[in-house]
GROMACS .gro file of C-alpha atoms in nm:
model
  409
    1MET     CA    1   7.057   2.569   1.311
    2ASN     CA    2   7.375   2.764   1.243
    3TYR     CA    3   7.393   2.724   0.864
    4LYS     CA    4   7.669   2.917   0.687
    5PHE     CA    5   7.569   2.979   0.330
    6GLN     CA    6   7.918   3.089   0.223
    7GLN     CA    7   8.086   2.754   0.291
    8HIS     CA    8   8.045   2.630  -0.068
    9PHE     CA    9   8.197   2.940  -0.221
   10LEU     CA   10   8.484   2.950   0.029
   11TYR     CA   11   8.584   2.586  -0.018
   12PHE     CA   12   8.583   2.624  -0.396
   13THR     CA   13   8.784   2.946  -0.364
   14TYR     CA   14   9.036   2.772  -0.136
   15TRP     CA   15   9.131   2.534  -0.416
   16LEU     CA   16   9.136   2.808  -0.678
   17ILE     CA   17   9.386   2.996  -0.462
   18PHE     CA   18   9.597   2.681  -0.436
   19PHE     CA   19   9.616   2.641  -0.814
   20ILE     CA   20   9.688   3.011  -0.867
   21VAL     CA   21   9.977   2.984  -0.620
   22SER     CA   22  10.094   2.671  -0.804
   23LYS     CA   23  10.111   2.867  -1.131
   24THR     CA   24  10.305   3.142  -0.958
   25ILE     CA   25  10.559   2.889  -0.827
   26PHE     CA   26  10.593   2.740  -1.176
   27LEU     CA   27  10.667   3.081  -1.328
   28VAL     CA   28  10.915   3.170  -1.054
   29TYR     CA   29  11.091   2.833  -1.080
   30HIS     CA   30  11.127   2.881  -1.456
   31TYR     CA   31  11.199   3.253  -1.427
   32LYS     CA   32  11.459   3.252  -1.708
   33THR     CA   33  11.197   3.141  -1.959
   34ALA     CA   34  10.915   3.334  -1.793
   35SER     CA   35  11.115   3.658  -1.807
   36SER     CA   36  11.067   3.665  -2.185
   37LEU     CA   37  10.690   3.692  -2.139
   38THR     CA   38  10.511   4.025  -2.143
   39ARG     CA   39  10.286   4.137  -1.858
   40VAL     CA   40   9.987   4.064  -2.079
   41ASP     CA   41  10.115   3.710  -2.139
   42THR     CA   42  10.158   3.655  -1.765
   43ALA     CA   43   9.811   3.789  -1.688
   44ASN     CA   44   9.660   3.564  -1.956
   45ILE     CA   45   9.832   3.259  -1.807
   46PHE     CA   46   9.627   3.307  -1.490
   47LEU     CA   47   9.313   3.425  -1.669
   48HIS     CA   48   9.295   3.143  -1.925
   49GLY     CA   49   9.426   2.893  -1.673
   50LEU     CA   50   9.114   2.949  -1.462
   51TYR     CA   51   8.921   2.719  -1.698
   52LEU     CA   52   9.109   2.406  -1.594
   53ASP     CA   53   9.169   2.533  -1.240
   54ALA     CA   54   8.796   2.578  -1.188
   55SER     CA   55   8.724   2.242  -1.350
   56PHE     CA   56   8.955   2.047  -1.120
   57SER     CA   57   8.849   2.251  -0.816
   58ALA     CA   58   8.489   2.153  -0.892
   59TYR     CA   59   8.584   1.785  -0.909
   60ILE     CA   60   8.746   1.816  -0.566
   61CYS     CA   61   8.435   1.991  -0.429
   62ILE     CA   62   8.201   1.702  -0.511
   63VAL     CA   63   8.267   1.515  -0.185
   64PRO     CA   64   8.248   1.821   0.048
   65PHE     CA   65   7.935   1.950  -0.129
   66LEU     CA   66   7.773   1.609  -0.084
   67LEU     CA   67   7.861   1.625   0.286
   68PHE     CA   68   7.715   1.976   0.309
   69PHE     CA   69   7.392   1.840   0.162
   70PHE     CA   70   7.378   1.540   0.397
   71GLN     CA   71   7.444   1.768   0.694
   72ALA     CA   72   7.147   1.981   0.593
   73ILE     CA   73   6.908   1.683   0.593
   74ILE     CA   74   7.051   1.469   0.875
   75LYS     CA   75   7.039   1.590   1.234
   76LYS     CA   76   7.361   1.612   1.437
   77LEU     CA   77   7.583   1.500   1.149
   78ARG     CA   78   7.938   1.624   1.206
   79ILE     CA   79   8.142   1.675   0.890
   80GLY     CA   80   8.413   1.919   0.998
   81LYS     CA   81   8.682   1.658   1.073
   82ILE     CA   82   8.590   1.453   0.766
   83ILE     CA   83   8.644   1.749   0.536
   84SER     CA   84   8.968   1.842   0.716
   85VAL     CA   85   9.108   1.492   0.663
   86TYR     CA   86   8.980   1.487   0.304
   87THR     CA   87   9.144   1.821   0.229
   88THR     CA   88   9.476   1.718   0.385
   89LEU     CA   89   9.478   1.387   0.195
   90LEU     CA   90   9.437   1.581  -0.130
   91ILE     CA   91   9.676   1.865  -0.054
   92LEU     CA   92   9.968   1.629   0.006
   93PRO     CA   93   9.962   1.434  -0.326
   94ILE     CA   94   9.851   1.731  -0.539
   95THR     CA   95  10.132   1.944  -0.398
   96PHE     CA   96  10.372   1.657  -0.468
   97LEU     CA   97  10.259   1.643  -0.832
   98THR     CA   98  10.290   2.020  -0.860
   99ILE     CA   99  10.645   2.022  -0.724
  100ALA     CA  100  10.754   1.716  -0.923
  101ASP     CA  101  10.627   1.887  -1.237
  102LEU     CA  102  10.864   2.179  -1.180
  103GLU     CA  103  11.175   1.974  -1.248
  104LEU     CA  104  11.017   1.730  -1.492
  105TYR     CA  105  10.920   2.023  -1.712
  106SER     CA  106  11.283   2.132  -1.720
  107ALA     CA  107  11.381   1.789  -1.851
  108TRP     CA  108  11.084   1.705  -2.075
  109GLY     CA  109  10.950   2.038  -2.192
  110PHE     CA  110  10.586   1.948  -2.122
  111ARG     CA  111  10.360   1.940  -1.817
  112LEU     CA  112  10.323   1.624  -1.612
  113ASP     CA  113  10.103   1.358  -1.771
  114SER     CA  114  10.075   0.979  -1.783
  115THR     CA  115  10.417   0.954  -1.948
  116ALA     CA  116  10.575   0.948  -1.602
  117SER     CA  117  10.396   0.622  -1.518
  118GLN     CA  118  10.603   0.440  -1.780
  119TYR     CA  119  10.909   0.479  -1.558
  120LEU     CA  120  10.755   0.329  -1.245
  121PHE     CA  121  10.858  -0.016  -1.366
  122THR     CA  122  11.219   0.090  -1.429
  123PRO     CA  123  11.327   0.228  -1.089
  124GLN     CA  124  11.697   0.240  -1.181
  125GLU     CA  125  11.635   0.468  -1.478
  126MET     CA  126  11.391   0.676  -1.275
  127THR     CA  127  11.647   0.718  -0.994
  128ALA     CA  128  11.913   0.816  -1.247
  129SER     CA  129  11.680   1.077  -1.394
  130VAL     CA  130  11.616   1.252  -1.062
  131SER     CA  131  11.969   1.219  -0.921
  132SER     CA  132  12.074   1.550  -1.075
  133SER     CA  133  11.761   1.733  -0.962
  134PRO     CA  134  11.774   1.984  -0.673
  135ILE     CA  135  11.601   1.741  -0.437
  136LEU     CA  136  11.654   1.949  -0.124
  137LEU     CA  137  11.508   2.260  -0.287
  138LEU     CA  138  11.207   2.071  -0.424
  139LEU     CA  139  11.147   1.899  -0.090
  140SER     CA  140  11.163   2.233   0.090
  141ILE     CA  141  10.910   2.386  -0.150
  142TYR     CA  142  10.684   2.082  -0.106
  143LEU     CA  143  10.691   2.100   0.275
  144LEU     CA  144  10.640   2.477   0.272
  145ILE     CA  145  10.343   2.481   0.033
  146SER     CA  146  10.165   2.177   0.180
  147SER     CA  147  10.213   2.310   0.536
  148ILE     CA  148  10.086   2.657   0.446
  149PHE     CA  149   9.770   2.528   0.279
  150ILE     CA  150   9.692   2.272   0.550
  151TRP     CA  151   9.732   2.550   0.807
  152LEU     CA  152   9.530   2.790   0.592
  153TYR     CA  153   9.238   2.550   0.574
  154ASN     CA  154   9.235   2.462   0.944
  155SER     CA  155   9.285   2.817   1.070
  156VAL     CA  156   9.082   3.018   0.818
  157PHE     CA  157   8.839   2.808   0.614
  158LYS     CA  158   8.743   2.537   0.861
  159LYS     CA  159   8.558   2.777   1.092
  160HIS     CA  160   8.315   2.859   0.810
  161ILE     CA  161   8.183   2.501   0.797
  162SER     CA  162   7.830   2.482   0.935
  163SER     CA  163   7.774   2.320   1.272
  164PRO     CA  164   7.550   2.009   1.299
  165VAL     CA  165   7.178   2.081   1.253
  166THR     CA  166   6.929   2.024   1.531
  167GLU     CA  167   6.631   2.105   1.311
  168ILE     CA  168   6.578   2.016   0.945
  169LYS     CA  169   6.490   2.315   0.723
  170ILE     CA  170   6.407   2.314   0.354
  171LEU     CA  171   6.605   2.619   0.240
  172PRO     CA  172   6.954   2.497   0.340
  173ALA     CA  173   6.885   2.155   0.185
  174VAL     CA  174   6.769   2.311  -0.143
  175TYR     CA  175   7.066   2.548  -0.137
  176CYS     CA  176   7.313   2.261  -0.089
  177PHE     CA  177   7.152   2.051  -0.360
  178PHE     CA  178   7.161   2.341  -0.605
  179PHE     CA  179   7.532   2.401  -0.550
  180LEU     CA  180   7.604   2.031  -0.586
  181LEU     CA  181   7.435   2.033  -0.927
  182PHE     CA  182   7.604   2.359  -1.022
  183LEU     CA  183   7.947   2.190  -1.003
  184PHE     CA  184   7.864   2.041  -1.341
  185VAL     CA  185   7.919   2.383  -1.502
  186PRO     CA  186   8.286   2.439  -1.408
  187ILE     CA  187   8.362   2.067  -1.443
  188ARG     CA  188   8.246   2.076  -1.805
  189GLY     CA  189   8.381   2.425  -1.861
  190GLY     CA  190   8.043   2.587  -1.929
  191PHE     CA  191   7.741   2.521  -2.148
  192GLN     CA  192   7.923   2.532  -2.482
  193GLN     CA  193   7.899   2.250  -2.735
  194ILE     CA  194   8.244   2.106  -2.661
  195PRO     CA  195   8.351   1.998  -2.308
  196ILE     CA  196   8.663   2.155  -2.166
  197ASN     CA  197   9.008   2.039  -2.277
  198GLN     CA  198   9.363   2.176  -2.293
  199SER     CA  199   9.272   2.400  -2.587
  200ASN     CA  200   9.061   2.614  -2.355
  201VAL     CA  201   9.373   2.744  -2.181
  202TYR     CA  202   9.586   2.784  -2.495
  203PHE     CA  203   9.595   3.149  -2.594
  204SER     CA  204   9.940   3.227  -2.735
  205ASP     CA  205  10.188   3.133  -3.005
  206LYS     CA  206  10.445   3.111  -2.722
  207ILE     CA  207  10.451   2.747  -2.618
  208PHE     CA  208  10.576   2.815  -2.264
  209ALA     CA  209  10.288   3.055  -2.195
  210ASN     CA  210  10.035   2.789  -2.297
  211HIS     CA  211  10.210   2.524  -2.088
  212ALA     CA  212  10.213   2.751  -1.783
  213ALA     CA  213   9.834   2.788  -1.800
  214ILE     CA  214   9.773   2.411  -1.773
  215ASN     CA  215   9.646   2.263  -1.447
  216VAL     CA  216   9.882   1.976  -1.359
  217PRO     CA  217   9.647   1.732  -1.178
  218TRP     CA  218   9.375   1.788  -1.440
  219ASN     CA  219   9.627   1.723  -1.717
  220LEU     CA  220   9.759   1.408  -1.549
  221ILE     CA  221   9.420   1.250  -1.483
  222HIS     CA  222   9.289   1.347  -1.827
  223SER     CA  223   9.585   1.175  -1.993
  224PHE     CA  224   9.516   0.856  -1.796
  225LEU     CA  225   9.145   0.859  -1.880
  226ARG     CA  226   9.200   0.896  -2.254
  227LYS     CA  227   9.153   0.557  -2.414
  228ASP     CA  228   9.477   0.573  -2.609
  229PHE     CA  229   9.660   0.289  -2.445
  230ASP     CA  230   9.502  -0.026  -2.585
  231LYS     CA  231   9.785  -0.279  -2.612
  232LYS     CA  232   9.606  -0.476  -2.882
  233ASN     CA  233   9.759  -0.403  -3.224
  234PRO     CA  234   9.479  -0.265  -3.445
  235TYR     CA  235   9.678  -0.292  -3.769
  236LEU     CA  236   9.675  -0.569  -4.028
  237TYR     CA  237  10.013  -0.666  -4.168
  238LEU     CA  238  10.096  -0.743  -4.529
  239SER     CA  239  10.376  -0.958  -4.658
  240ASP     CA  240  10.688  -0.770  -4.767
  241HIS     CA  241  10.608  -0.848  -5.129
  242GLU     CA  242  10.253  -0.708  -5.108
  243ALA     CA  243  10.365  -0.403  -4.914
  244ARG     CA  244  10.637  -0.325  -5.170
  245ARG     CA  245  10.389  -0.359  -5.455
  246TYR     CA  246  10.151  -0.108  -5.296
  247ILE     CA  247  10.430   0.137  -5.212
  248ASP     CA  248  10.585   0.124  -5.558
  249SER     CA  249  10.247   0.202  -5.714
  250LEU     CA  250  10.236   0.533  -5.526
  251TYR     CA  251  10.539   0.674  -5.702
  252ILE     CA  252  10.565   0.813  -6.054
  253SER     CA  253  10.874   0.871  -6.261
  254GLU     CA  254  11.018   1.220  -6.291
  255LYS     CA  255  10.940   1.233  -6.663
  256ASN     CA  256  10.567   1.224  -6.579
  257LEU     CA  257  10.585   1.516  -6.337
  258PRO     CA  258  10.401   1.834  -6.446
  259GLY     CA  259  10.599   2.143  -6.534
  260LYS     CA  260  10.554   2.486  -6.383
  261ILE     CA  261  10.211   2.516  -6.223
  262PHE     CA  262  10.186   2.879  -6.106
  263THR     CA  263  10.226   3.193  -6.313
  264SER     CA  264  10.331   3.387  -6.001
  265LEU     CA  265  10.636   3.312  -5.787
  266LYS     CA  266  10.442   3.391  -5.469
  267PRO     CA  267  10.069   3.335  -5.528
  268ASN     CA  268   9.799   3.402  -5.273
  269ILE     CA  269   9.712   3.063  -5.125
  270ILE     CA  270   9.359   2.985  -5.005
  271LEU     CA  271   9.311   2.632  -4.873
  272ILE     CA  272   8.943   2.542  -4.828
  273ILE     CA  273   8.891   2.230  -4.618
  274LEU     CA  274   8.555   2.069  -4.685
  275GLU     CA  275   8.446   1.767  -4.484
  276SER     CA  276   8.141   1.545  -4.452
  277TYR     CA  277   8.114   1.550  -4.830
  278THR     CA  278   8.120   1.289  -5.105
  279SER     CA  279   8.236   1.271  -5.466
  280LYS     CA  280   7.888   1.147  -5.557
  281PHE     CA  281   7.774   1.511  -5.546
  282ILE     CA  282   8.072   1.660  -5.734
  283GLY     CA  283   8.021   1.667  -6.109
  284CYS     CA  284   8.388   1.690  -6.208
  285LEU     CA  285   8.455   1.370  -6.012
  286GLY     CA  286   8.186   1.177  -6.194
  287GLY     CA  287   7.907   1.254  -5.952
  288GLU     CA  288   7.570   1.422  -5.996
  289THR     CA  289   7.603   1.725  -6.222
  290GLY     CA  290   7.480   2.074  -6.136
  291ILE     CA  291   7.517   2.042  -5.757
  292THR     CA  292   7.868   2.191  -5.727
  293PRO     CA  293   7.902   2.435  -6.020
  294ASN     CA  294   8.177   2.641  -5.855
  295ILE     CA  295   8.391   2.338  -5.771
  296ASP     CA  296   8.345   2.214  -6.127
  297LYS     CA  297   8.452   2.555  -6.259
  298ILE     CA  298   8.767   2.564  -6.043
  299ALA     CA  299   8.853   2.209  -6.150
  300LYS     CA  300   8.861   2.317  -6.515
  301GLU     CA  301   9.090   2.609  -6.436
  302GLY     CA  302   9.345   2.418  -6.229
  303ILE     CA  303   9.469   2.072  -6.140
  304LEU     CA  304   9.213   1.815  -6.030
  305PHE     CA  305   9.325   1.520  -5.821
  306SER     CA  306   9.061   1.261  -5.903
  307ASN     CA  307   9.210   0.971  -5.711
  308ILE     CA  308   9.253   1.113  -5.362
  309TYR     CA  309   9.085   0.986  -5.047
  310ALA     CA  310   9.019   1.103  -4.692
  311SER     CA  311   9.295   1.010  -4.450
  312GLY     CA  312   9.065   0.938  -4.156
  313ASP     CA  313   8.714   0.918  -4.025
  314ARG     CA  314   8.724   1.219  -3.790
  315SER     CA  315   8.771   1.593  -3.836
  316GLU     CA  316   9.083   1.617  -3.623
  317LYS     CA  317   9.249   1.323  -3.798
  318GLY     CA  318   9.189   1.466  -4.144
  319LEU     CA  319   9.308   1.810  -4.036
  320VAL     CA  320   9.646   1.682  -3.915
  321ALA     CA  321   9.683   1.475  -4.232
  322LEU     CA  322   9.613   1.777  -4.454
  323LEU     CA  323   9.819   2.039  -4.274
  324SER     CA  324  10.099   1.828  -4.125
  325GLY     CA  325  10.114   1.524  -4.351
  326TYR     CA  326  10.068   1.302  -4.045
  327PRO     CA  327   9.899   0.965  -4.107
  328THR     CA  328   9.576   0.871  -3.934
  329GLN     CA  329   9.597   0.668  -3.615
  330THR     CA  330   9.332   0.408  -3.546
  331ILE     CA  331   9.247   0.428  -3.176
  332THR     CA  332   9.353   0.784  -3.105
  333SER     CA  333   9.460   1.108  -3.270
  334ILE     CA  334   9.786   1.293  -3.218
  335ILE     CA  335   9.596   1.622  -3.198
  336LYS     CA  336   9.469   1.518  -2.854
  337SER     CA  337   9.824   1.555  -2.721
  338PRO     CA  338   9.930   1.921  -2.760
  339VAL     CA  339  10.281   1.834  -2.646
  340LYS     CA  340  10.315   1.610  -2.953
  341THR     CA  341  10.163   1.848  -3.205
  342GLU     CA  342  10.425   2.105  -3.105
  343GLY     CA  343  10.682   1.894  -3.287
  344LEU     CA  344  10.481   1.823  -3.600
  345PRO     CA  345  10.574   1.982  -3.932
  346HIS     CA  346  10.304   2.217  -4.055
  347LEU     CA  347  10.219   2.374  -4.388
  348ASN     CA  348  10.189   2.714  -4.224
  349LYS     CA  349  10.540   2.695  -4.079
  350ILE     CA  350  10.681   2.628  -4.426
  351LEU     CA  351  10.484   2.917  -4.577
  352GLU     CA  352  10.594   3.152  -4.298
  353GLN     CA  353  10.955   3.081  -4.393
  354GLN     CA  354  10.865   3.207  -4.741
  355GLY     CA  355  10.731   3.533  -4.599
  356TYR     CA  356  10.359   3.452  -4.596
  357HIS     CA  357  10.112   3.601  -4.346
  358SER     CA  358   9.857   3.342  -4.235
  359SER     CA  359   9.497   3.329  -4.114
  360TYR     CA  360   9.281   3.039  -4.003
  361TYR     CA  361   8.902   3.067  -4.036
  362TYR     CA  362   8.664   2.826  -3.865
  363GLY     CA  363   8.297   2.892  -3.802
  364GLY     CA  364   8.277   2.662  -3.501
  365GLU     CA  365   8.436   2.598  -3.162
  366LEU     CA  366   8.815   2.583  -3.200
  367ALA     CA  367   8.848   2.393  -2.872
  368PHE     CA  368   8.677   2.095  -3.037
  369ALA     CA  369   8.911   1.793  -3.030
  370ASN     CA  370   9.202   2.017  -2.920
  371ILE     CA  371   9.211   2.184  -3.263
  372LYS     CA  372   9.287   2.522  -3.103
  373SER     CA  373   9.612   2.405  -2.944
  374TYR     CA  374   9.718   2.245  -3.274
  375ILE     CA  375   9.650   2.565  -3.470
  376LEU     CA  376   9.824   2.785  -3.212
  377ASN     CA  377  10.127   2.557  -3.216
  378ALA     CA  378  10.140   2.606  -3.594
  379GLY     CA  379  10.185   2.981  -3.546
  380TYR     CA  380   9.896   3.127  -3.747
  381ASN     CA  381   9.896   3.506  -3.734
  382LYS     CA  382   9.518   3.538  -3.710
  383LEU     CA  383   9.248   3.303  -3.579
  384ILE     CA  384   8.876   3.338  -3.650
  385SER     CA  385   8.623   3.120  -3.466
  386LYS     CA  386   8.252   3.123  -3.379
  387TYR     CA  387   8.316   3.388  -3.113
  388ASP     CA  388   8.409   3.638  -3.384
  389PHE     CA  389   8.052   3.625  -3.518
  390ASP     CA  390   7.733   3.771  -3.377
  391LYS     CA  391   7.520   3.516  -3.195
  392SER     CA  392   7.241   3.601  -3.437
  393ASP     CA  393   7.456   3.438  -3.706
  394TYR     CA  394   7.465   3.105  -3.523
  395ASN     CA  395   7.247   2.886  -3.743
  396SER     CA  396   7.386   2.558  -3.617
  397LYS     CA  397   7.474   2.410  -3.279
  398TRP     CA  398   7.834   2.404  -3.404
  399GLY     CA  399   7.844   2.774  -3.493
  400VAL     CA  400   7.787   2.943  -3.829
  401HIS     CA  401   7.721   2.791  -4.169
  402ASP     CA  402   7.975   2.804  -4.450
  403HIS     CA  403   7.820   3.099  -4.634
  404VAL     CA  404   7.837   3.314  -4.318
  405LEU     CA  405   8.201   3.219  -4.269
  406LEU     CA  406   8.290   3.291  -4.632
  407ASN     CA  407   8.118   3.630  -4.619
  408LYS     CA  408   8.351   3.727  -4.334
  409PHE     CA  409   8.647   3.591  -4.526
   0.00000   0.00000   0.00000
């Protein structure tokens, strides 16, 4: 048997190279914007972008790695041509998506996602949108890149595929099976608590730098797989009379507004967000006494809102409601779409205009529910997450407990 142990690594590397080249083309195509980036920013685009690049490369490798395994346990099984055809059939559409994204980003300001599918049913509008695009240039780039990578596979990588086996051996079969299972790691993004998402590649307060790090096919498929497109209306409607009655009850007259609240024109602001809690345990809200002495003390010294309720049933929904004043959505959350959170108002942006320096402390994984991208889009000067603590401080699967976080604060 002529088994080539490096075939798994080389095929995975082939796709990583493709996505690295794709990022390079994106930066060159948008050189006017990219020229404002520092060398460190540019390096981080490729470094942080490896998370999604490796994830999508691993998805692609599932079929070839399965074939490698079958070849190791089935005599005279030829897989070379199958993998060549498979690779070509992927290179062509993925390159097309990559090139289409170049011009769509110029028009939309975000990387290709399921939004484009909405225009498939309006061909006239779609044709009008692309009529001003440099079609010849984009077509030339497409033909060049797809041709180079098809040639690269067939002339360089293909020869490293093992030849058919004439004798079944245990070691190659075990080796192939191990690498097939190992794909789970890059697909998921590692062994951390939260699976990979766009937040893993966000690293900067410069929106373009974060966008450049995104893997286009991963982003497109992820946006289709999100269950955000249920056409059934989840909302109950009230009559105009009932709706007006509820809305009017939310407003108070100006004569009932409190006077000056702060003694300082520019006080230090500390916003503590506490979730998974209940008023039943807070004495000043009529709950059990003695459980929250510090909250009760603060309530006596300031203003207590005793008739306020959580905006949603999930962390990410409540966070956007608190910091951006954005109402909870039923079947999805706006925080899952970084391109949308870029346009949200944010408490931190308002405070920055008043000369405040900001920090955001969280004892867990910031990538959870795309919180990291939301926070970076808000422009916080300093971010603290679980990775800023010693692993010995991790006393929860989510990270560190509140007292550990507050001690660092």
